Short mmCIF file of C-alpha atoms in Angstrom, two decimals:
data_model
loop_
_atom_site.label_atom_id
_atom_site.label_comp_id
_atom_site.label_asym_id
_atom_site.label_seq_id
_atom_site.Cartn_x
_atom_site.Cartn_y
_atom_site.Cartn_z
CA UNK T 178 16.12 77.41 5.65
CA UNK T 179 13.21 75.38 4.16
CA UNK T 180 15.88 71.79 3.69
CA UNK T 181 13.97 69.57 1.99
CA UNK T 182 10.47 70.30 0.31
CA UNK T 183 7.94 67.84 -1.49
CA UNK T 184 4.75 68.46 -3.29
CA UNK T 185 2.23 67.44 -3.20
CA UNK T 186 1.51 66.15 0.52
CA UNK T 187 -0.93 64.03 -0.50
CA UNK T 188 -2.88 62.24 -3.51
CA UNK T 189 -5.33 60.27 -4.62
CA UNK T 190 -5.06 58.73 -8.35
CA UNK T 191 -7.20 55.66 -10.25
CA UNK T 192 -5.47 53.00 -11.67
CA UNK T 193 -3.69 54.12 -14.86
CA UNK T 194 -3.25 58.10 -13.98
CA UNK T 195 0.06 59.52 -14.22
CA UNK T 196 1.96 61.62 -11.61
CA UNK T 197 4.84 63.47 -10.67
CA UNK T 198 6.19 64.20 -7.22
CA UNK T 199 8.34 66.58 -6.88
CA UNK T 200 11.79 67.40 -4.55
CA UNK T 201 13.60 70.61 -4.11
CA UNK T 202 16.42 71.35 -1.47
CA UNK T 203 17.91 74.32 -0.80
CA UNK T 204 21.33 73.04 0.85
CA UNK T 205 23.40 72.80 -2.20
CA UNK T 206 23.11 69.11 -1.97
CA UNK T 207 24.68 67.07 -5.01
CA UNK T 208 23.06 63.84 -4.39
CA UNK T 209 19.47 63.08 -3.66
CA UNK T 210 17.41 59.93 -3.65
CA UNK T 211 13.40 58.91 -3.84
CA UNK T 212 12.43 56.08 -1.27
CA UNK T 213 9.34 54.46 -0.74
CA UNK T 214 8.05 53.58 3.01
CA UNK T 215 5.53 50.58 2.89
CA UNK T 216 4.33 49.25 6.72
CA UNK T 217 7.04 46.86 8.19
CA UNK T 218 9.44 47.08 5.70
CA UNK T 219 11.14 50.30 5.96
CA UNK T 220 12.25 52.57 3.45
CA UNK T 221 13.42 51.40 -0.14
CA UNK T 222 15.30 53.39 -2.46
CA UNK T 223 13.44 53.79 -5.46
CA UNK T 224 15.69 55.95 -7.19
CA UNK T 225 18.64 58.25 -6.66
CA UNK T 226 20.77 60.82 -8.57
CA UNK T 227 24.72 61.52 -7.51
CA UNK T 228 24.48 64.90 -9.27
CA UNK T 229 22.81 67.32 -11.92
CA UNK T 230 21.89 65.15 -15.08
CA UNK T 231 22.21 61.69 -13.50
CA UNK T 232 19.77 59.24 -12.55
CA UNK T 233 20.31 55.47 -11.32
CA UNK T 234 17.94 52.47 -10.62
CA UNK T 235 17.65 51.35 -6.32
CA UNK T 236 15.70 48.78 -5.51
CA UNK T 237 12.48 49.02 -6.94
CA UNK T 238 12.50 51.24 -9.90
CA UNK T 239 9.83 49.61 -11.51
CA UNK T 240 6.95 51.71 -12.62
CA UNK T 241 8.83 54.84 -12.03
CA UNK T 242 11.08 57.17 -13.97
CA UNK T 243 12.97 60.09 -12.46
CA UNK T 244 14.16 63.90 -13.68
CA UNK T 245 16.97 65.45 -11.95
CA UNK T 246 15.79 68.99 -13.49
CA UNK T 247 18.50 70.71 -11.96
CA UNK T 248 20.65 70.71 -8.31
CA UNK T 249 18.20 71.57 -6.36
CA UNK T 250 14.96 69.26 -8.29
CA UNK T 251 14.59 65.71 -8.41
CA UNK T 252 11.18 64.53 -9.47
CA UNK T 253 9.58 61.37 -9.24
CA UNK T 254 7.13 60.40 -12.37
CA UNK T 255 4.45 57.41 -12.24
CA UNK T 256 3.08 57.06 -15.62
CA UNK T 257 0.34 54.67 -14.98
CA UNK T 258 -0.02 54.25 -11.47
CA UNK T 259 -1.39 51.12 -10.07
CA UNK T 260 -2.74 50.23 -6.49
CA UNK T 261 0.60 48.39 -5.86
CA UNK T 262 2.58 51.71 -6.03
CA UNK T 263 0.12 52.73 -2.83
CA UNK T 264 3.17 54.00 -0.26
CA UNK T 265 4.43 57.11 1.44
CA UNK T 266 7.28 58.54 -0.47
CA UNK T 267 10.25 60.60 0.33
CA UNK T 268 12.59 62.31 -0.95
CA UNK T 269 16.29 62.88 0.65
CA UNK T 270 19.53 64.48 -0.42
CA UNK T 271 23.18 64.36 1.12
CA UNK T 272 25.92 66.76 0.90
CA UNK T 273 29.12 65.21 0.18
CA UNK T 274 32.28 65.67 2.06
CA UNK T 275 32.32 63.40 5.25
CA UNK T 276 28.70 63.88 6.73
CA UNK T 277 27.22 60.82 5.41
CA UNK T 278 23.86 61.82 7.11
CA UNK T 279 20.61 62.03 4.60
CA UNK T 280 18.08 64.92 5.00
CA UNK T 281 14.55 63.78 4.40
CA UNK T 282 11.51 66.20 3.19
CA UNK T 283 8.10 65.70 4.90
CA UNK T 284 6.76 62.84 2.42
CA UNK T 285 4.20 62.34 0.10
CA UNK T 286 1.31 60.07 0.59
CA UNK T 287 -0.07 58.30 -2.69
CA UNK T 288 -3.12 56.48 -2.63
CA UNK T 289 -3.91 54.66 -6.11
CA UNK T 290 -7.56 53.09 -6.27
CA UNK V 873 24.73 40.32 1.96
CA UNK V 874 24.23 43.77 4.33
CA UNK V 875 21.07 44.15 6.14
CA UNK V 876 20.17 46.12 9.43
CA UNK V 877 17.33 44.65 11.62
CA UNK V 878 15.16 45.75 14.27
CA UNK V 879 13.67 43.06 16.47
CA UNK V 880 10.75 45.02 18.03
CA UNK V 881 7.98 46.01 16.13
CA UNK V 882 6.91 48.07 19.22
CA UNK V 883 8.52 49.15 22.76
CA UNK V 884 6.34 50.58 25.25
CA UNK V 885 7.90 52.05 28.34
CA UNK V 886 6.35 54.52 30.99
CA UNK V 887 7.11 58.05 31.33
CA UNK V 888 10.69 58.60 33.01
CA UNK V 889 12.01 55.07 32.69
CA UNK V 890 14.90 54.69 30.67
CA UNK V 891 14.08 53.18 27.14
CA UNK V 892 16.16 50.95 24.57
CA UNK V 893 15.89 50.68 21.32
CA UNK V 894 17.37 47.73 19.64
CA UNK V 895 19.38 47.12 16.33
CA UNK V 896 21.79 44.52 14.96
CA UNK V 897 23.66 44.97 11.63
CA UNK V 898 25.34 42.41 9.06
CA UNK V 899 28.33 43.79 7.05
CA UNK V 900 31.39 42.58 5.72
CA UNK V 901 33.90 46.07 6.90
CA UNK V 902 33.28 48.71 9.21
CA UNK V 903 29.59 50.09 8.96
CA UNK V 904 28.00 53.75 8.64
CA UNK V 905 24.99 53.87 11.45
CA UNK V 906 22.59 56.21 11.87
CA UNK V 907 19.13 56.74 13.81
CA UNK V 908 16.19 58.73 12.55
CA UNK V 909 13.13 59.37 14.10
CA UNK V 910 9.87 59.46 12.37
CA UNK V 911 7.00 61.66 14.07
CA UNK V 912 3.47 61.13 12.79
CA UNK V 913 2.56 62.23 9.10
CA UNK V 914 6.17 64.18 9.21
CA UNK V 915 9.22 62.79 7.14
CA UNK V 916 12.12 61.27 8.77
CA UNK V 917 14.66 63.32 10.90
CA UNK V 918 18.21 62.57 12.19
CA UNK V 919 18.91 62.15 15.50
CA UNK V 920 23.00 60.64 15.48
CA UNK V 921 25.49 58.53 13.84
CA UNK V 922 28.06 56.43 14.33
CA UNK V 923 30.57 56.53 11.93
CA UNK V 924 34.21 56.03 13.47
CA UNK V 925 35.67 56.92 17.02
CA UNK V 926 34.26 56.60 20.41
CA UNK V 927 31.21 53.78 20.22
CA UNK V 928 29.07 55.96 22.44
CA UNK V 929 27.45 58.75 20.21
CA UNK V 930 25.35 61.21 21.63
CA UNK V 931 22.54 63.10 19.60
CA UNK V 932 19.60 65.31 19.34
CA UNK V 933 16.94 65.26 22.17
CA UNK V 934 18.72 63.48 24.56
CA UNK V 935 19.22 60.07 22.75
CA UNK V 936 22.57 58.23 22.28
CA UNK V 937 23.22 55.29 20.91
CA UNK V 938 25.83 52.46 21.44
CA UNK V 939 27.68 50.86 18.93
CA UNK V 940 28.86 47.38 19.45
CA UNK V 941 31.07 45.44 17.15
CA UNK V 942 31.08 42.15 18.88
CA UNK V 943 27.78 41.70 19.18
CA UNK V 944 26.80 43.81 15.58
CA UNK V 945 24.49 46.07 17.78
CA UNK V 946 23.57 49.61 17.91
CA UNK V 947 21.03 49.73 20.84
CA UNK V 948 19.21 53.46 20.84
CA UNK V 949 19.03 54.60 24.55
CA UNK V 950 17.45 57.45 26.25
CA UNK V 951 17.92 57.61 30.31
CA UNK V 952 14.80 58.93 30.73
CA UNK V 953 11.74 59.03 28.15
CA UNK V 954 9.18 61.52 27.74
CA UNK V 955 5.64 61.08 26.10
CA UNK V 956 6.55 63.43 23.30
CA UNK V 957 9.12 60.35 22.13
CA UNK V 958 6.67 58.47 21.09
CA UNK V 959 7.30 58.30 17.37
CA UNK V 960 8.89 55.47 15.11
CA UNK V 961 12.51 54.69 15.03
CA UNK V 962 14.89 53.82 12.29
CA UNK V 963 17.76 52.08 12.22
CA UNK V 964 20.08 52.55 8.81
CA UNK V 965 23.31 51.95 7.76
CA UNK V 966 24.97 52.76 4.97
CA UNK V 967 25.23 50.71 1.98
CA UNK V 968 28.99 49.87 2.04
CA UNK V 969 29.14 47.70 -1.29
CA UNK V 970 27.11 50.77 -3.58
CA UNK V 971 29.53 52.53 -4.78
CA UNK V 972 28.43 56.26 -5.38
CA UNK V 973 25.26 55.41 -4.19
CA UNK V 974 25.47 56.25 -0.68
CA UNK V 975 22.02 54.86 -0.02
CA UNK V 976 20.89 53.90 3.15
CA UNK V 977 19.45 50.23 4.25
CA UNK V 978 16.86 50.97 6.52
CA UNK V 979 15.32 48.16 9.56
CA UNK V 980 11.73 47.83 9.34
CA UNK V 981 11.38 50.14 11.87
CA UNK V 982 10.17 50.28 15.85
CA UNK V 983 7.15 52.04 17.02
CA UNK V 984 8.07 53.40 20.65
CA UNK V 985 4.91 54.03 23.04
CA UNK V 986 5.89 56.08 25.95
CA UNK V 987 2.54 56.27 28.73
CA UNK V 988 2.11 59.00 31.18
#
């Protein structure tokens, strides 16, 4: 049971690229979310989506847009990247139904120059 | 306003010692707290809750945590640490006030150092 998966593990982009991360989970999970981890100051949800073909704003959604392809894909797009949007970012999903807990994938390290 | 915070950027603590890791919450209504544990260049995995019922919860890897509601705390705790805990810690809660969000308000995290 793979759980959560991201891709790619790690980029590099110049100022003004474009990107997409991408989730998958295989547990049937309706909701999943996109966080960003930035030193000493946690995680921050960038995104999230309660189920297929919804998406909602977290924290800092600026300078991202988000595709929930399906139930088990969630991507994460930057259109024009800038050094600011430098982070380690990961994407989670929940099952509903009492649980509460969040399932993280392995994270994806962006570096934008 | 909710917020969960971790007052040690670091605890170090020698091999077979028993370790503590702290974390007070703010909420307005009975909270959703969890502990994850981040290992080096891996993502973040659970290691317990607390969500209702008896305040000591006991989770993966030996770990249990202690939920206070008098003093807003939810100390990690290990009796006795090994060098492969070494990792950083997370305190979250769950955002009460989100509606179907269910998103998670992280602490900024403690790096625990356990030396041979």
């Amino acid at each position: 049971n793979a759980g959560v998966t991201q891709t790619p593990k790690f980029q590099v982009l110049k100022t003004g690229q474009s990107m997409t991360l991408q989730c998958a989970q295989d547990m049937n999970h309706n909701s999943m979310y996109w966080y960003r981890q930035d030193p000493g100051m946690g995680l921050r949800l960038i995104y999230y989506s309660a189920s297929e073909g919804t998406t909602d704003k977290g924290e800092v959604p600026n300078g991202y847009n988000v595709s929930r392809l399906n139930k088990r894909e969630f991507s994460l797009r930057l259109e024009s990247a800038a050094p600011s949007q430098t982070s380690v970012y990961f994407c989670a999903s929940r099952r509903e139904g009492g649980s509460e807990t969040q399932y993280f994938g392995p994270g994806t390290r962006l570096l934008v120059l | 306003a909710q917020s969960v915070a971790q007052p040690e950027d670091q605890v170090n603590v020698a091999e077979g010692n028993p370790l503590t890791v702290k974390c007070t919450y703010s909420v307005s209504g009975n909270p959703y707290l969890f502990w994850y544990v981040q290992y080096p260049n891996r993502g973040l995995q659970f290691l317990l809750k607390y969500i209702t019922g008896d305040n000591l919860v006991k989770g993966s890897y030996g770990f249990e945590a202690e939920f206070n509601k008098s003093q807003t705390s939810f100390h990690l705790k290990k009796p006795s640490a090994l060098v492969s805990d070494s990792a950083l810690y997370f305190c979250a809660m769950r955002d009460l006030y989100g509606g179907a969000t269910n998103k998670l308000i992280f602490g900024t995290g403690t790096l625990l150092a356990v030396q041979p």
